[in-house]
Amino acid sequence: MNYFPDEVLEHVFDFITSHKDRNSVSLVCKSWYKIERYSRQRVFIGNCYSISPERLIARFPGLKSLTLKGKPHFADFNLVPHDWGGFVYPWIEALAKSRIGLEELRLKRMVVSDESLELLSKSFVNFKSLVLVSCEGFTTDGLAAIAANCRFLRELDLQENEVDDHRGHWLSCFPESCTSLISLNFACLRGEVNLGALERLVSRSPNLKSLRLNRAVPLDTLQKLLMRAPQLVDLGIGSYVHDPFSEAYNKLKIAIQRCKSIRSLSGFLEVALHCMSAIYPICGNLTFLNLSYAPGLHGNKLMKLIQHCRKLQRLWILDCIGDKGLGVVALTCKELQELRVFPSDPFEAGNAAVTEEGLVLVSAGCPKLNSLLYFCQQMTNAALITVAKNCPNFIRFRLCILDPIKPDPVTNQPLDEGFGAIVQSCKGLKRLSLSGLLTDQVFLYIGMYAEQLEMLSIAFAADSDKGMLYVLNGCKKLRKLEIRDCPFGDAALLEDVGKYETMRSLWMSSCEVTLGGCKSVAEKMPSLNVEIIDESEQMEFNLDDKQKVDKMYLYRTLVGHRKDAPEYVWIL
Amino acid sequence: MAKEGLGLEITELRLGLPGGGTEKNEKKRVFSEISEEEENEKSNGPPELQSKSQVVGWPPVCSYRKKNSFGDKDGSKTSKFYVKVSMDGAPFLRKINLALHKGYSDLVKALEKLFGEALRDAESCEFVPIYEDKDGDWMLAGDVPWEMFIESCKRLRIMKKADAKGFGVLQSRVALNGTLKE
């Protein structure tokens, strides 16, 4: 029942920005659904196969900003074949044909062709913002089209994409009339860029706040860019190699000191250690420091840099920082909320330089810590229990012990108790990744205590189906579950198939589920797509229900089987 | 972090099977002693995880990050470890990139692939893998930790054991033991 005219409701809804809240609003009654859908400008689609572009366009004619995610998370680790899916072209094509005035497109783990980028660039007059994260399939030619045709482009943000770099002229494609850039991130490109064009572009972009360069941009150019853009808030340095006695270095020192607004620093893709002192003047204001692509920055120089960063809230670093270095972080960065420690050598498990000690130090020194990604050589239950006590505010806790089934090295016990302490203490935990030797017990704890858990990643763990059942029964808010190399079979999979409709997706690879089990899920739940991914020939020749399935990915959908699956994907 | 030498006796190449057995099931492992020692060193785990570094998708680091942030400490780690490999009796030398291999057992498998034919054709011979180090000395492969080996190996030679005595390899191994660092 409405006591207010639609316009009033619409105005009220303007203040409701979170996707969750907007979705809730739309469910209240038909009238609210209608008002909400006409006023909705931003839509987030976590699985591009859960809905079709046509239905999106039909429901939200006022759409301005679209976020789409494609491949499942484990695709990051080469567990999903390249051409599995996640193509953006059909979306852009459909939107282009419609009257949608798209202004912003954010894609993650999708396949983006140059064709799509070109079509995008020509179809939406007011297009302002393109963010591509972990995508592939495009070259710098596609970027050239974006640069040339999007007259009001504000943001071009490329994060960790696999881009075929045809070298250089795309930057020159920004017309002289383009002065609206606020954010430009091309750190993931490997090729040369036209440095002159870059300098001119920055010069005519007075609103530029975020600039992340690739390794082909030398220090000399960096200095010139900083002189022209002292208003920068976020800087990604490409190459930081130079002669400390050179004119360029002196000029750089001056230029950096003028940049009083920089709060976020990343890059150092190539670095000469003896010249870090030029950076110190801006360290005191940094809230985000990402050195995870800077293996050249280590030892005392790294320590000294961090010691200047007293206001740091987020730190991404390589494990060559060592436990000692993490001790320095603990003493210096009292405002730290997020820590990510990446491995500097993925191949030799024994060489990781951080252990449970570093983590304990940080947990003791940084009480605001709420988000962790930690690759380490080993972990103990005692350490996890201490961390849980020191930091009860974890929202994200992702631990990766490089040897995936390593027990507590002190007691030789599984890490069940340690992770149990984490879930019991951190009542707001939304995301958890486990590793180390783990039995069914840890899953009992997770099911019992992790009430807010939305995403869980499991590898090489558990003893039996019970593990998976504890989780499915206990975690009411679970949205994404991804499992590899665990002894979970059909009994666990089939216990409560209705649960999967409340989740975005379930991934199981190298487990014990059989083809028959998967078929059963598909039969009972027509609202799910159950995909079997199998590149070997066994699916072709041997369709025995009892055979184990190598990879299964199931997800809820409103639009049935997708039509673009490659031949090694069977949708049951 | 003390890393022990692998404490090997002289390693041996064994002959391949006579005649045509299928290779898959009973491939004789050459350098078998190196492989066993190395596996015993790693922590006890289920057999499938003997070489954890070779598990697909583990550690869970995204492929972009893998390609862009590793081994660049000196800017050289990923590229400069090609060494020549010669085998007594084989007509051609080969080249192998040590950086692509994770340990001695991995190297051994690669060498078997490279010289498979010649190894199988050799008649009742035993072979010894030796390498020339930075100082120009010929050393028995397998004594020092893998990373140290990569740094110091200039070339590899698969030598007939019969020739070994003349070469003074045994003596140099004894010398090496005395100077073993961590």
mmCIF file of N, CA and C in Angstrom, chain A residues 123-169:
data_model
loop_
_atom_site.group_PDB
_atom_site.id
_atom_site.type_symbol
_atom_site.label_atom_id
_atom_site.label_comp_id
_atom_site.label_asym_id
_atom_site.label_seq_id
_atom_site.Cartn_x
_atom_site.Cartn_y
_atom_site.Cartn_z
ATOM 1 N N SER A 123 28.981 2.457 -29.273
ATOM 2 C CA SER A 123 27.536 2.330 -29.065
ATOM 3 C C SER A 123 26.957 3.210 -27.971
ATOM 4 N N PHE A 124 27.810 3.743 -27.122
ATOM 5 C CA PHE A 124 27.251 4.465 -25.970
ATOM 6 C C PHE A 124 27.913 5.822 -25.844
ATOM 7 N N VAL A 125 27.165 6.830 -26.219
ATOM 8 C CA VAL A 125 27.707 8.184 -26.307
ATOM 9 C C VAL A 125 28.290 8.660 -24.989
ATOM 10 N N ASN A 126 27.621 8.305 -23.899
ATOM 11 C CA ASN A 126 28.066 8.817 -22.603
ATOM 12 C C ASN A 126 28.949 7.857 -21.835
ATOM 13 N N PHE A 127 29.536 6.902 -22.558
ATOM 14 C CA PHE A 127 30.315 5.892 -21.841
ATOM 15 C C PHE A 127 31.481 6.530 -21.107
ATOM 16 N N LYS A 128 31.615 6.193 -19.803
ATOM 17 C CA LYS A 128 32.590 6.907 -18.992
ATOM 18 C C LYS A 128 33.656 6.011 -18.364
ATOM 19 N N SER A 129 33.280 4.747 -18.099
ATOM 20 C CA SER A 129 34.185 4.001 -17.238
ATOM 21 C C SER A 129 34.269 2.533 -17.620
ATOM 22 N N LEU A 130 35.490 2.066 -17.887
ATOM 23 C CA LEU A 130 35.722 0.664 -18.212
ATOM 24 C C LEU A 130 36.734 0.084 -17.232
ATOM 25 N N VAL A 131 36.305 -0.944 -16.503
ATOM 26 C CA VAL A 131 37.189 -1.602 -15.551
ATOM 27 C C VAL A 131 37.253 -3.079 -15.908
ATOM 28 N N LEU A 132 38.451 -3.563 -16.231
ATOM 29 C CA LEU A 132 38.614 -4.972 -16.592
ATOM 30 C C LEU A 132 39.566 -5.629 -15.606
ATOM 31 N N VAL A 133 39.077 -6.657 -14.928
ATOM 32 C CA VAL A 133 39.886 -7.350 -13.927
ATOM 33 C C VAL A 133 40.022 -8.819 -14.324
ATOM 34 N N SER A 134 41.263 -9.280 -14.431
ATOM 35 C CA SER A 134 41.510 -10.701 -14.742
ATOM 36 C C SER A 134 40.758 -11.164 -15.973
ATOM 37 N N CYS A 135 40.712 -10.308 -16.982
ATOM 38 C CA CYS A 135 40.068 -10.685 -18.232
ATOM 39 C C CYS A 135 41.113 -11.064 -19.266
ATOM 40 N N GLU A 136 40.637 -11.542 -20.411
ATOM 41 C CA GLU A 136 41.578 -11.916 -21.462
ATOM 42 C C GLU A 136 40.846 -11.850 -22.786
ATOM 43 N N GLY A 137 41.627 -11.967 -23.866
ATOM 44 C CA GLY A 137 40.998 -12.046 -25.180
ATOM 45 C C GLY A 137 41.112 -10.773 -25.987
ATOM 46 N N PHE A 138 41.662 -9.725 -25.410
ATOM 47 C CA PHE A 138 41.757 -8.476 -26.159
ATOM 48 C C PHE A 138 43.213 -8.058 -26.342
ATOM 49 N N THR A 139 43.386 -7.132 -27.267
ATOM 50 C CA THR A 139 44.718 -6.613 -27.526
ATOM 51 C C THR A 139 44.690 -5.099 -27.352
ATOM 52 N N THR A 140 45.808 -4.483 -27.552
ATOM 53 C CA THR A 140 45.862 -3.027 -27.436
ATOM 54 C C THR A 140 45.044 -2.360 -28.547
ATOM 55 N N ASP A 141 44.704 -3.111 -29.587
ATOM 56 C CA ASP A 141 43.834 -2.548 -30.623
ATOM 57 C C ASP A 141 42.461 -2.216 -30.051
ATOM 58 N N GLY A 142 41.976 -3.105 -29.204
ATOM 59 C CA GLY A 142 40.687 -2.839 -28.564
ATOM 60 C C GLY A 142 40.767 -1.596 -27.689
ATOM 61 N N LEU A 143 41.872 -1.448 -26.999
ATOM 62 C CA LEU A 143 42.060 -0.265 -26.152
ATOM 63 C C LEU A 143 42.119 1.002 -27.003
ATOM 64 N N ALA A 144 42.722 0.875 -28.167
ATOM 65 C CA ALA A 144 42.793 2.027 -29.064
ATOM 66 C C ALA A 144 41.392 2.492 -29.438
ATOM 67 N N ALA A 145 40.503 1.540 -29.673
ATOM 68 C CA ALA A 145 39.128 1.895 -30.017
ATOM 69 C C ALA A 145 38.457 2.651 -28.870
ATOM 70 N N ILE A 146 38.650 2.166 -27.666
ATOM 71 C CA ILE A 146 38.085 2.838 -26.492
ATOM 72 C C ILE A 146 38.633 4.255 -26.394
ATOM 73 N N ALA A 147 39.942 4.359 -26.527
ATOM 74 C CA ALA A 147 40.574 5.671 -26.408
ATOM 75 C C ALA A 147 40.057 6.630 -27.462
ATOM 76 N N ALA A 148 39.929 6.127 -28.673
ATOM 77 C CA ALA A 148 39.567 7.005 -29.787
ATOM 78 C C ALA A 148 38.105 7.427 -29.753
ATOM 79 N N ASN A 149 37.222 6.534 -29.343
ATOM 80 C CA ASN A 149 35.791 6.781 -29.536
ATOM 81 C C ASN A 149 35.008 7.231 -28.308
ATOM 82 N N CYS A 150 35.526 6.980 -27.129
ATOM 83 C CA CYS A 150 34.753 7.343 -25.932
ATOM 84 C C CYS A 150 35.110 8.753 -25.524
ATOM 85 N N ARG A 151 34.303 9.690 -26.009
ATOM 86 C CA ARG A 151 34.686 11.094 -25.889
ATOM 87 C C ARG A 151 34.679 11.601 -24.458
ATOM 88 N N PHE A 152 33.923 10.946 -23.622
ATOM 89 C CA PHE A 152 33.842 11.459 -22.250
ATOM 90 C C PHE A 152 34.441 10.470 -21.260
ATOM 91 N N LEU A 153 35.402 9.709 -21.737
ATOM 92 C CA LEU A 153 35.965 8.660 -20.886
ATOM 93 C C LEU A 153 36.606 9.248 -19.640
ATOM 94 N N ARG A 154 36.206 8.671 -18.484
ATOM 95 C CA ARG A 154 36.814 9.115 -17.234
ATOM 96 C C ARG A 154 37.749 8.060 -16.666
ATOM 97 N N GLU A 155 37.418 6.807 -16.942
ATOM 98 C CA GLU A 155 38.176 5.764 -16.269
ATOM 99 C C GLU A 155 38.489 4.608 -17.199
ATOM 100 N N LEU A 156 39.773 4.272 -17.296
ATOM 101 C CA LEU A 156 40.204 3.072 -17.991
ATOM 102 C C LEU A 156 41.132 2.333 -17.048
ATOM 103 N N ASP A 157 40.607 1.268 -16.448
ATOM 104 C CA ASP A 157 41.311 0.610 -15.350
ATOM 105 C C ASP A 157 41.511 -0.856 -15.702
ATOM 106 N N LEU A 158 42.764 -1.222 -15.995
ATOM 107 C CA LEU A 158 43.068 -2.591 -16.394
ATOM 108 C C LEU A 158 43.854 -3.263 -15.280
ATOM 109 N N GLN A 159 43.245 -4.263 -14.663
ATOM 110 C CA GLN A 159 43.907 -4.917 -13.534
ATOM 111 C C GLN A 159 44.194 -6.374 -13.854
ATOM 112 N N GLU A 160 45.452 -6.705 -13.927
ATOM 113 C CA GLU A 160 45.864 -8.103 -14.020
ATOM 114 C C GLU A 160 45.215 -8.859 -15.176
ATOM 115 N N ASN A 161 45.137 -8.196 -16.327
ATOM 116 C CA ASN A 161 44.587 -8.861 -17.506
ATOM 117 C C ASN A 161 45.690 -9.438 -18.377
ATOM 118 N N GLU A 162 45.324 -10.464 -19.155
ATOM 119 C CA GLU A 162 46.263 -10.998 -20.134
ATOM 120 C C GLU A 162 45.978 -10.276 -21.441
ATOM 121 N N VAL A 163 46.817 -9.323 -21.761
ATOM 122 C CA VAL A 163 46.575 -8.501 -22.941
ATOM 123 C C VAL A 163 47.651 -8.751 -23.974
ATOM 124 N N ASP A 164 47.220 -8.973 -25.179
ATOM 125 C CA ASP A 164 48.173 -9.123 -26.260
ATOM 126 C C ASP A 164 48.604 -7.720 -26.669
ATOM 127 N N ASP A 165 49.844 -7.417 -26.430
ATOM 128 C CA ASP A 165 50.266 -6.031 -26.600
ATOM 129 C C ASP A 165 50.866 -5.834 -27.986
ATOM 130 N N HIS A 166 50.163 -5.071 -28.819
ATOM 131 C CA HIS A 166 50.666 -4.810 -30.169
ATOM 132 C C HIS A 166 51.521 -3.562 -30.214
ATOM 133 N N ARG A 167 51.887 -3.158 -29.026
ATOM 134 C CA ARG A 167 52.824 -2.061 -28.925
ATOM 135 C C ARG A 167 52.344 -0.704 -29.354
ATOM 136 N N GLY A 168 52.164 0.088 -28.411
ATOM 137 C CA GLY A 168 52.178 1.481 -28.372
ATOM 138 C C GLY A 168 51.282 2.454 -28.930
ATOM 139 N N HIS A 169 50.540 2.292 -29.983
ATOM 140 C CA HIS A 169 49.944 3.526 -30.446
ATOM 141 C C HIS A 169 48.596 3.814 -29.789
#
